[in-house]
PDB file of C-alpha atoms in Angstrom:
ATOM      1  CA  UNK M 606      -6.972  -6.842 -12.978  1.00 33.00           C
ATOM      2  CA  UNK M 607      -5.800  -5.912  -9.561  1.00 39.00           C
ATOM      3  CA  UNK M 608      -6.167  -2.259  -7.921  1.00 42.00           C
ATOM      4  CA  UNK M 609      -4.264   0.082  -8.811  1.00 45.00           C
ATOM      5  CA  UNK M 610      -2.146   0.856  -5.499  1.00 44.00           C
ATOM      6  CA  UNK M 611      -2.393   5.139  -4.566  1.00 45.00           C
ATOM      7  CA  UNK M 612       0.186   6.544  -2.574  1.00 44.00           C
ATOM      8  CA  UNK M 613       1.572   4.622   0.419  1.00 45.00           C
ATOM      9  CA  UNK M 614       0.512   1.496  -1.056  1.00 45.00           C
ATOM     10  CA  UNK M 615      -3.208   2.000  -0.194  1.00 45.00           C
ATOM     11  CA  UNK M 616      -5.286   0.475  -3.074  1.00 65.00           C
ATOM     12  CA  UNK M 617      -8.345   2.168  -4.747  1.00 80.00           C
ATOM     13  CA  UNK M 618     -11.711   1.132  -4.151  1.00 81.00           C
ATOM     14  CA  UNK M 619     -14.982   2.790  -5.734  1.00 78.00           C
ATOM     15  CA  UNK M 620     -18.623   2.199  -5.291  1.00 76.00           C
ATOM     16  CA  UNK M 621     -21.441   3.647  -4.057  1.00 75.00           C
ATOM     17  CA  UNK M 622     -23.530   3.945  -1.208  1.00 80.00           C
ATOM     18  CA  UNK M 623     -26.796   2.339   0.482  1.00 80.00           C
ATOM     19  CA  UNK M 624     -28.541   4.452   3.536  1.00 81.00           C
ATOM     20  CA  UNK M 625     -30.921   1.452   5.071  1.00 85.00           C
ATOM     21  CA  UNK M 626     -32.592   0.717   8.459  1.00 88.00           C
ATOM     22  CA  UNK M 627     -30.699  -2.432   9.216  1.00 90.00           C
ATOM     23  CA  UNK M 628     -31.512  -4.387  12.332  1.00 92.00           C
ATOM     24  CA  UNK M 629     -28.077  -5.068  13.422  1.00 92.00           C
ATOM     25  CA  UNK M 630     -24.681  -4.227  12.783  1.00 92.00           C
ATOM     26  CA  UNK M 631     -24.552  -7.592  11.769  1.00 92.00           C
ATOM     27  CA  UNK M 632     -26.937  -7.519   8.961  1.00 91.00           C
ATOM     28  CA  UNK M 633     -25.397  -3.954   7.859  1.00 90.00           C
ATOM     29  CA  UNK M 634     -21.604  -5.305   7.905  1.00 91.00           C
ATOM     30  CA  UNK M 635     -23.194  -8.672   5.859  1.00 90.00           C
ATOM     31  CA  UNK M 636     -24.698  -6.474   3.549  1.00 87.00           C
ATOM     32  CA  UNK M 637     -21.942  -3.920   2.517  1.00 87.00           C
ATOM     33  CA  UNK M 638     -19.503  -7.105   2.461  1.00 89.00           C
ATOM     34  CA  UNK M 639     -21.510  -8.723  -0.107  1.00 85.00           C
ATOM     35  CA  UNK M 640     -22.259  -5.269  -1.949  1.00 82.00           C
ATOM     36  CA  UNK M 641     -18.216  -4.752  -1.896  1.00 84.00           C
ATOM     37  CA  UNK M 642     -17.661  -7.894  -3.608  1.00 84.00           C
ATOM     38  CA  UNK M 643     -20.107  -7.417  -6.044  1.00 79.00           C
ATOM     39  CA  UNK M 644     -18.582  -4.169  -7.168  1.00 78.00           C
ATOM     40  CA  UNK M 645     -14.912  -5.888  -7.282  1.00 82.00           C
ATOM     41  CA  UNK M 646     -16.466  -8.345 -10.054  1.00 81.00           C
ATOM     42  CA  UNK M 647     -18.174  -5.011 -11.846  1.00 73.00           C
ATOM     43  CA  UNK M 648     -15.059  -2.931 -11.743  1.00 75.00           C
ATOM     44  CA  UNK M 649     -12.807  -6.266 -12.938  1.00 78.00           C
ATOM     45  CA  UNK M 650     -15.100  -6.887 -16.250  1.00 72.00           C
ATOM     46  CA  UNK M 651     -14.723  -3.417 -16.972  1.00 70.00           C
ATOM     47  CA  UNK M 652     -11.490  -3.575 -17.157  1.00 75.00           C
ATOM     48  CA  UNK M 653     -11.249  -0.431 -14.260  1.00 73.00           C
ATOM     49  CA  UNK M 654      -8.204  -0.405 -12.305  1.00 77.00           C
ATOM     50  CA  UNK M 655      -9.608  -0.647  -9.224  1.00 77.00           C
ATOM     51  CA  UNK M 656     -11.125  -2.662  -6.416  1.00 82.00           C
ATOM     52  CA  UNK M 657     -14.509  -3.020  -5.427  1.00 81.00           C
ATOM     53  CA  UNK M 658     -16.039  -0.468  -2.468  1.00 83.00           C
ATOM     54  CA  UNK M 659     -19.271  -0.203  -1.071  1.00 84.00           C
ATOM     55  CA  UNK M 660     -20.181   1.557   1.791  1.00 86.00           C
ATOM     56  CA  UNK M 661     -23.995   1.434   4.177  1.00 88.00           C
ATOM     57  CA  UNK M 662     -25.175   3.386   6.404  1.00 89.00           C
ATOM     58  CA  UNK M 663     -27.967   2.292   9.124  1.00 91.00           C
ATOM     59  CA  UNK M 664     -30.598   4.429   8.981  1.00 88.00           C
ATOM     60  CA  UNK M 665     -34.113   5.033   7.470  1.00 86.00           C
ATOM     61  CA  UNK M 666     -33.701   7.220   4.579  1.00 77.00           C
ATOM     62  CA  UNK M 667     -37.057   8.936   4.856  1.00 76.00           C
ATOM     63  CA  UNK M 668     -35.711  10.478   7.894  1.00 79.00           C
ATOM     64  CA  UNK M 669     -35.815  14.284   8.447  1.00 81.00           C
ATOM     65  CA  UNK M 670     -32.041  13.982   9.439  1.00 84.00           C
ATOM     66  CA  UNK M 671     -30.574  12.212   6.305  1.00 78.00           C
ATOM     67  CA  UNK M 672     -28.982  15.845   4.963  1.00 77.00           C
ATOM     68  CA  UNK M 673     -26.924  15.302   8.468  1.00 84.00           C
ATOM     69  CA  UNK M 674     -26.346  11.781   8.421  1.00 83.00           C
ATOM     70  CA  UNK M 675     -24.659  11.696   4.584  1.00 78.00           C
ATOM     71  CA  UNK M 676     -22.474  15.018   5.692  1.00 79.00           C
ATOM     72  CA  UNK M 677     -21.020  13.248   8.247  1.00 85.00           C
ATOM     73  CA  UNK M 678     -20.487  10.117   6.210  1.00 84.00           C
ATOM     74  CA  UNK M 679     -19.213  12.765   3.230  1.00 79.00           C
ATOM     75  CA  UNK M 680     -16.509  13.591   6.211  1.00 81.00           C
ATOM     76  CA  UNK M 681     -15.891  10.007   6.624  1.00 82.00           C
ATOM     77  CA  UNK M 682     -15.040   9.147   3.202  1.00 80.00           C
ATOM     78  CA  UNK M 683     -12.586  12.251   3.183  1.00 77.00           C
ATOM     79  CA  UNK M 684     -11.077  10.706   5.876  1.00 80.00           C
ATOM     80  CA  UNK M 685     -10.136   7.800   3.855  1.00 77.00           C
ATOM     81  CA  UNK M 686      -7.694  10.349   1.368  1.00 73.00           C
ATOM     82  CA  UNK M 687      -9.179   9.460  -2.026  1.00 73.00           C
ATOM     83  CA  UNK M 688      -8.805   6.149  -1.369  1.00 79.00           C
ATOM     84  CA  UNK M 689     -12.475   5.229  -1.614  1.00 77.00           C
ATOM     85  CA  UNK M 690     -14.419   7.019  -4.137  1.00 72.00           C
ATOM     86  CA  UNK M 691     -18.188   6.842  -3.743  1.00 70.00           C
ATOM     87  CA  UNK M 692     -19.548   6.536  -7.263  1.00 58.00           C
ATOM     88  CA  UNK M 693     -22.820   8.553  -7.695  1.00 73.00           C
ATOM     89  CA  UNK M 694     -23.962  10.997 -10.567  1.00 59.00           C
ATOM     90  CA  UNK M 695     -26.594  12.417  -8.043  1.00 61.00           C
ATOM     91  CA  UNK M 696     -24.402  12.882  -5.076  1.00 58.00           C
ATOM     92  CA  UNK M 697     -22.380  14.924  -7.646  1.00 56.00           C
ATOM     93  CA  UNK M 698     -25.012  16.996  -9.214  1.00 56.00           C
ATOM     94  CA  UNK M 699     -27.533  17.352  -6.330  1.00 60.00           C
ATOM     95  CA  UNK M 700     -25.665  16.480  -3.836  1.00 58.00           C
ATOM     96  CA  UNK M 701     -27.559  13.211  -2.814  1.00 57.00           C
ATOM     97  CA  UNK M 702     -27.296   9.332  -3.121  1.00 56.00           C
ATOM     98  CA  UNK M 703     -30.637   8.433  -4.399  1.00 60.00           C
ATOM     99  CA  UNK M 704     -33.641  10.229  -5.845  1.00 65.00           C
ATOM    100  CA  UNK M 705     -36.151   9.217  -3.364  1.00 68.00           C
ATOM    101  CA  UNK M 706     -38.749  12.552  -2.666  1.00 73.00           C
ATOM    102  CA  UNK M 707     -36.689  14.248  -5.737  1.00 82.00           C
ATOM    103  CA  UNK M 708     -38.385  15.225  -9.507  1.00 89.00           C
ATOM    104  CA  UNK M 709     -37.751  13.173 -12.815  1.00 92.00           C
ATOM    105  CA  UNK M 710     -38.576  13.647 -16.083  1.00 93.00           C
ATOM    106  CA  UNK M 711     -39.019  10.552 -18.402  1.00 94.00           C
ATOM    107  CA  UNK M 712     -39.308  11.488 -22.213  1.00 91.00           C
ATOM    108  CA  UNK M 713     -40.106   7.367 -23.671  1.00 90.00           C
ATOM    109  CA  UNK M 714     -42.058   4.984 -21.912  1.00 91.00           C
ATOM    110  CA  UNK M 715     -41.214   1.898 -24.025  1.00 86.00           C
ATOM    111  CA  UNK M 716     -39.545  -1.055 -22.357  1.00 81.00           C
ATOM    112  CA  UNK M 717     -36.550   0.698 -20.916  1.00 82.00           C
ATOM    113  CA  UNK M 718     -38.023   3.749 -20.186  1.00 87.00           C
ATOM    114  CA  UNK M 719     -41.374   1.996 -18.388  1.00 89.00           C
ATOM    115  CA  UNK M 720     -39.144  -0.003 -16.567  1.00 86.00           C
ATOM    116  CA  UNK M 721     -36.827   3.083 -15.091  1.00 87.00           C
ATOM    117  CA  UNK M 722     -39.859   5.060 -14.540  1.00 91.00           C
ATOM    118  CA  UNK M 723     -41.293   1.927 -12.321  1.00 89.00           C
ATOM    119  CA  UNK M 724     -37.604   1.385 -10.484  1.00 84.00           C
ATOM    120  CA  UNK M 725     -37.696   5.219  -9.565  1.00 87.00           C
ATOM    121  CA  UNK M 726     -41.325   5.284  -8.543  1.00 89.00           C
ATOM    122  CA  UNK M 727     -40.349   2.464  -5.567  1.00 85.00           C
ATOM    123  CA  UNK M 728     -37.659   4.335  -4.641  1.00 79.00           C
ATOM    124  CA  UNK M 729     -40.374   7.485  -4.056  1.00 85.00           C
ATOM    125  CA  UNK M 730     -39.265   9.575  -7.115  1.00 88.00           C
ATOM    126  CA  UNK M 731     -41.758  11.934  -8.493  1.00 91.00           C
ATOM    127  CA  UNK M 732     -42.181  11.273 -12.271  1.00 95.00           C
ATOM    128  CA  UNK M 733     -43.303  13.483 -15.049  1.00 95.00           C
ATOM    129  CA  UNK M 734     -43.201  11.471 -18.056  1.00 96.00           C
ATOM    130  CA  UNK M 735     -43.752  12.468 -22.135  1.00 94.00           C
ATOM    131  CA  UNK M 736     -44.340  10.103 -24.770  1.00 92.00           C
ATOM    132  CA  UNK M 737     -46.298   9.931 -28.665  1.00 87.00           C
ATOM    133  CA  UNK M 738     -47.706   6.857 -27.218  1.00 90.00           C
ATOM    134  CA  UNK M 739     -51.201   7.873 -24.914  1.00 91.00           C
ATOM    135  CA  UNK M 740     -51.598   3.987 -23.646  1.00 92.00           C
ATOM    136  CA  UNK M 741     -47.987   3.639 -22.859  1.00 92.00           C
ATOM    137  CA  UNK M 742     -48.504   7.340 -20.778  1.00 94.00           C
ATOM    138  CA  UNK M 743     -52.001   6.124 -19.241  1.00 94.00           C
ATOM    139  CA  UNK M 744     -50.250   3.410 -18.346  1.00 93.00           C
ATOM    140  CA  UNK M 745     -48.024   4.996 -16.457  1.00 93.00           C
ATOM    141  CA  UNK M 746     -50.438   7.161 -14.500  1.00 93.00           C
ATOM    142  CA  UNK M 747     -52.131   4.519 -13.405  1.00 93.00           C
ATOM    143  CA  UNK M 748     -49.170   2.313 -11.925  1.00 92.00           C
ATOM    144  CA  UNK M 749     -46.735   5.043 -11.063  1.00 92.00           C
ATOM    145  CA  UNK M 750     -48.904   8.711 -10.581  1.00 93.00           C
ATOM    146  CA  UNK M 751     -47.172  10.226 -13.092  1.00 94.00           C
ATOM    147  CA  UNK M 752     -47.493  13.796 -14.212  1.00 95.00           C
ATOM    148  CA  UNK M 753     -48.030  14.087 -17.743  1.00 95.00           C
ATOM    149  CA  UNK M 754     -46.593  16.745 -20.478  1.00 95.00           C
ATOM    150  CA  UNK M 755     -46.696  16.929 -24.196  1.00 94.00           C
ATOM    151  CA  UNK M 756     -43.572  15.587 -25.339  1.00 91.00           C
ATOM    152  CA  UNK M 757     -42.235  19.226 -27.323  1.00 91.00           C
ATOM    153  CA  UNK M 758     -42.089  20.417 -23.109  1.00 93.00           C
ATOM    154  CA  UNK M 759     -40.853  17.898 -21.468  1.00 92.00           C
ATOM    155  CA  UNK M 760     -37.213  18.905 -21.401  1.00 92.00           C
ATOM    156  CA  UNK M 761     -38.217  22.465 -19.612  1.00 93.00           C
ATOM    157  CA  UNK M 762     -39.968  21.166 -16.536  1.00 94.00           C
ATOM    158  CA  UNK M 763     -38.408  22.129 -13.056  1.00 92.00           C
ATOM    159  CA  UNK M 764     -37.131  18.728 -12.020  1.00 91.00           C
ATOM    160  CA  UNK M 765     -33.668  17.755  -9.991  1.00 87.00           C
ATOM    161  CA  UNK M 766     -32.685  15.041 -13.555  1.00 89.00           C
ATOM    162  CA  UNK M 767     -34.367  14.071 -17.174  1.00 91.00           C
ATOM    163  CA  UNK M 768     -33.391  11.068 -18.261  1.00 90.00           C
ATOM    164  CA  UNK M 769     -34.162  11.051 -22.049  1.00 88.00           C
ATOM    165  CA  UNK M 770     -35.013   7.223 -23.268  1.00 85.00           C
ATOM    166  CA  UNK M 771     -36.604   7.875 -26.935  1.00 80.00           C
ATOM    167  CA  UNK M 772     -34.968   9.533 -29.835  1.00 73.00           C
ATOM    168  CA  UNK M 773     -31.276  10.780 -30.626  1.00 75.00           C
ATOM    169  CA  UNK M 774     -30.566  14.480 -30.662  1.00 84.00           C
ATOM    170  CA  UNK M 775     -33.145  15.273 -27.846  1.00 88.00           C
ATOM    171  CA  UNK M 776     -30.222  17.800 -26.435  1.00 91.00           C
ATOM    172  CA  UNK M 777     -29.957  20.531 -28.844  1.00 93.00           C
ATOM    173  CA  UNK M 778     -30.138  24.497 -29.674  1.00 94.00           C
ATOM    174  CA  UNK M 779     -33.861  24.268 -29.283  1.00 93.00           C
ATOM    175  CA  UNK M 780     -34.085  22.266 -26.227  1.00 93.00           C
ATOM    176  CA  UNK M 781     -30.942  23.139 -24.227  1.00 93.00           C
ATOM    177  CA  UNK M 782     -31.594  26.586 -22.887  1.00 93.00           C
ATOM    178  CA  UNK M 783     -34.825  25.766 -21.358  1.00 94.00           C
ATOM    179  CA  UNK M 784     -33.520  22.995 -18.999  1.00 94.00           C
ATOM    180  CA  UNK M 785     -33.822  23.471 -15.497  1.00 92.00           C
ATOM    181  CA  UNK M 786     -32.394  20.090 -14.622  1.00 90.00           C
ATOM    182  CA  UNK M 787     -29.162  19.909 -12.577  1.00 87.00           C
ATOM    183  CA  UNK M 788     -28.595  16.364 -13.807  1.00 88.00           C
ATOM    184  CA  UNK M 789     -28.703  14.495 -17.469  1.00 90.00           C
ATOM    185  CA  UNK M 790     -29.390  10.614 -17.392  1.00 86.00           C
ATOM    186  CA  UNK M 791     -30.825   8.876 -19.708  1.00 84.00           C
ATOM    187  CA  UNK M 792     -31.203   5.895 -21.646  1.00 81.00           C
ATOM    188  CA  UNK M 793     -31.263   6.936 -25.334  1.00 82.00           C
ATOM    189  CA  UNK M 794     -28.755   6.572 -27.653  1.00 77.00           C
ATOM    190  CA  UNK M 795     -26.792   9.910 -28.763  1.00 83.00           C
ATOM    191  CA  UNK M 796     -28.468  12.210 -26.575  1.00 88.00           C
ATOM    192  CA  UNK M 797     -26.497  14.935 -27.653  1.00 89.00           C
ATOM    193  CA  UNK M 798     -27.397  17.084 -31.537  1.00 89.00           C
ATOM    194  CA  UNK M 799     -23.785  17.731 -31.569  1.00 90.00           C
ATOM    195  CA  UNK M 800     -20.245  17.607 -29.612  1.00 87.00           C
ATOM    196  CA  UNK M 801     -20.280  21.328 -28.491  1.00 93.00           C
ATOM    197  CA  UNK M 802     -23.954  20.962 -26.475  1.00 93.00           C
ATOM    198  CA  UNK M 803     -21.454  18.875 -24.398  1.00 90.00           C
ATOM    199  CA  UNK M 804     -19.292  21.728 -23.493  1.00 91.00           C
ATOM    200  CA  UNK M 805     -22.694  23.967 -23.704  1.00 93.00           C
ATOM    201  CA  UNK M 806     -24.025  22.168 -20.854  1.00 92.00           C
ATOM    202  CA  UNK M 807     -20.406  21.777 -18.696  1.00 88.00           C
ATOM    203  CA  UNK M 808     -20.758  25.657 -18.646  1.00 90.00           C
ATOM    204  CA  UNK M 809     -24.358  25.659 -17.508  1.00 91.00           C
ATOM    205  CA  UNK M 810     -23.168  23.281 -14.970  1.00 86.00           C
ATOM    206  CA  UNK M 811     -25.336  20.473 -16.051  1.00 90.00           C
ATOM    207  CA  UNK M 812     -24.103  17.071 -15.181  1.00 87.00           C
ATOM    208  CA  UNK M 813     -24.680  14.508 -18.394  1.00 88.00           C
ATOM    209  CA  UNK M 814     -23.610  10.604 -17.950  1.00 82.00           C
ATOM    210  CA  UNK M 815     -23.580   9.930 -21.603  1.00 80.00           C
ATOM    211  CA  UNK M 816     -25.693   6.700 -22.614  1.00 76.00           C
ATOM    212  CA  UNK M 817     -22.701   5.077 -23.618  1.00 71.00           C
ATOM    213  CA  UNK M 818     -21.953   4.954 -19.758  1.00 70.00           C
ATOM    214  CA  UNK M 819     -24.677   4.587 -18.331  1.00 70.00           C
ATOM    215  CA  UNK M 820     -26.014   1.611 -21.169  1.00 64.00           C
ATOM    216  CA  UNK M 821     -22.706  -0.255 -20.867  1.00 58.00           C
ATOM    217  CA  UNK M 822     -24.554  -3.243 -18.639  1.00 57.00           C
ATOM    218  CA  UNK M 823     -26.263  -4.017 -21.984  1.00 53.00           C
ATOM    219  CA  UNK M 824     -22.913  -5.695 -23.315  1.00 48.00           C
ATOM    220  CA  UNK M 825     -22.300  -7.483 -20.703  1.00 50.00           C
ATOM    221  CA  UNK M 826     -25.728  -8.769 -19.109  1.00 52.00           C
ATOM    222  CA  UNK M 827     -25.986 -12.851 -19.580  1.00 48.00           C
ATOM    223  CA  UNK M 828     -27.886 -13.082 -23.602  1.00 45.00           C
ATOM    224  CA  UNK M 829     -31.291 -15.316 -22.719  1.00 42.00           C
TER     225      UNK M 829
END
């Protein structure tokens, strides 16, 4: 499907954003070309209207100066009119591109939920995971240095995102007015008890990328 052309005849692009210490221009401008056509083969399978964007900048992201660096590439991509939109569910709700240094809750260590909790551990997330299962939560401490909680509190710990990965309905009259959370993303299924915790949470200002978004690689990844 092509891209949808925006005013003037500018097409639309959308994708997110990597902050690495390249070695060269060179390697940075290789990298964001290949990451741009990646994103124009995601976008085209689903179906989206748009082309495919990415966007780098060279730097070390552990920097003390990163706030600086991604407000003047924020003034950069305003720049560009709307014609680039830099896809991120944390720049939106915390106003960042990546979690590194920030505070997750994981409630489900099984095989999606260990293997998020080890992705976000790389990346220098702070984890503080729930689960029935004591190995699967041992487990975790040991490869990650994960914080533990009993699973009944795990929704109410001061953290920048939960990402619920066990059981429906974990988002409901009991649970909902104790999160602190700026950010909902999980990988369970029907995350919400019922349609009006949706609108509960828009007026708490409480991003939530239902799983139904965020899962939608699973119909699509190559069956093995």
């Amino acid at each position: 499907m092509a891209p949808r052309l925006a005013a003037g005849g500018w097409r639309l692009a959308a994708g997110g954003c990597r902050m690495h210490p390249y070695a060269s221009t060179d390697e940075a401008l290789t990298d964001v070309l290949c990451l741009s056509k990646g994103m124009s083969f995601k976008n085209s399978i689903a179906g989206l209207p748009l082309g495919g964007g990415k966007s780098v900048i060279n730097a070390d992201p552990s920097r003390a100066n990163k706030p600086d660096l991604l407000r003047a590439f924020s003034r950069h991509v305003q720049d560009l009119g709307g014609r680039y939109w830099a896809a991120s569910a944390a720049n939106h709700a915390l106003g960042r591109n990546d979690l590194s240094g920030g505070r997750v809750t994981v409630q489900g260590l099984g095989q999606t939920g260990g293997d998020l909790c080890r992705q976000l551990h790389e990346v220098g997330t702070k984890l503080i995971v729930a689960d029935v299962n004591e190995m699967a939560v041992r487990g975790m401490l040991e490869r990650c240095g994960a914080t533990p909680v009993a699973p009944d509190a795990i929704h109410a710990q001061d953290v920048n995102s939960i990402a619920p990965s066990t059981m429906s309905d974990g988002i409901n009259d009991f649970t909902l007015p104790d999160i602190k959370a700026r950010a909902i993303c999980g990988l369970a299924n029907n995350q919400l008890a019922e349609l009006r915790h949706r609108a509960a949470l828009q007026e708490r200002c409480i991003t939530y990328v239902p799983d139904y978004v965020l899962n939608a690689g699973a119909m699509i990844w190559p069956r093995r």
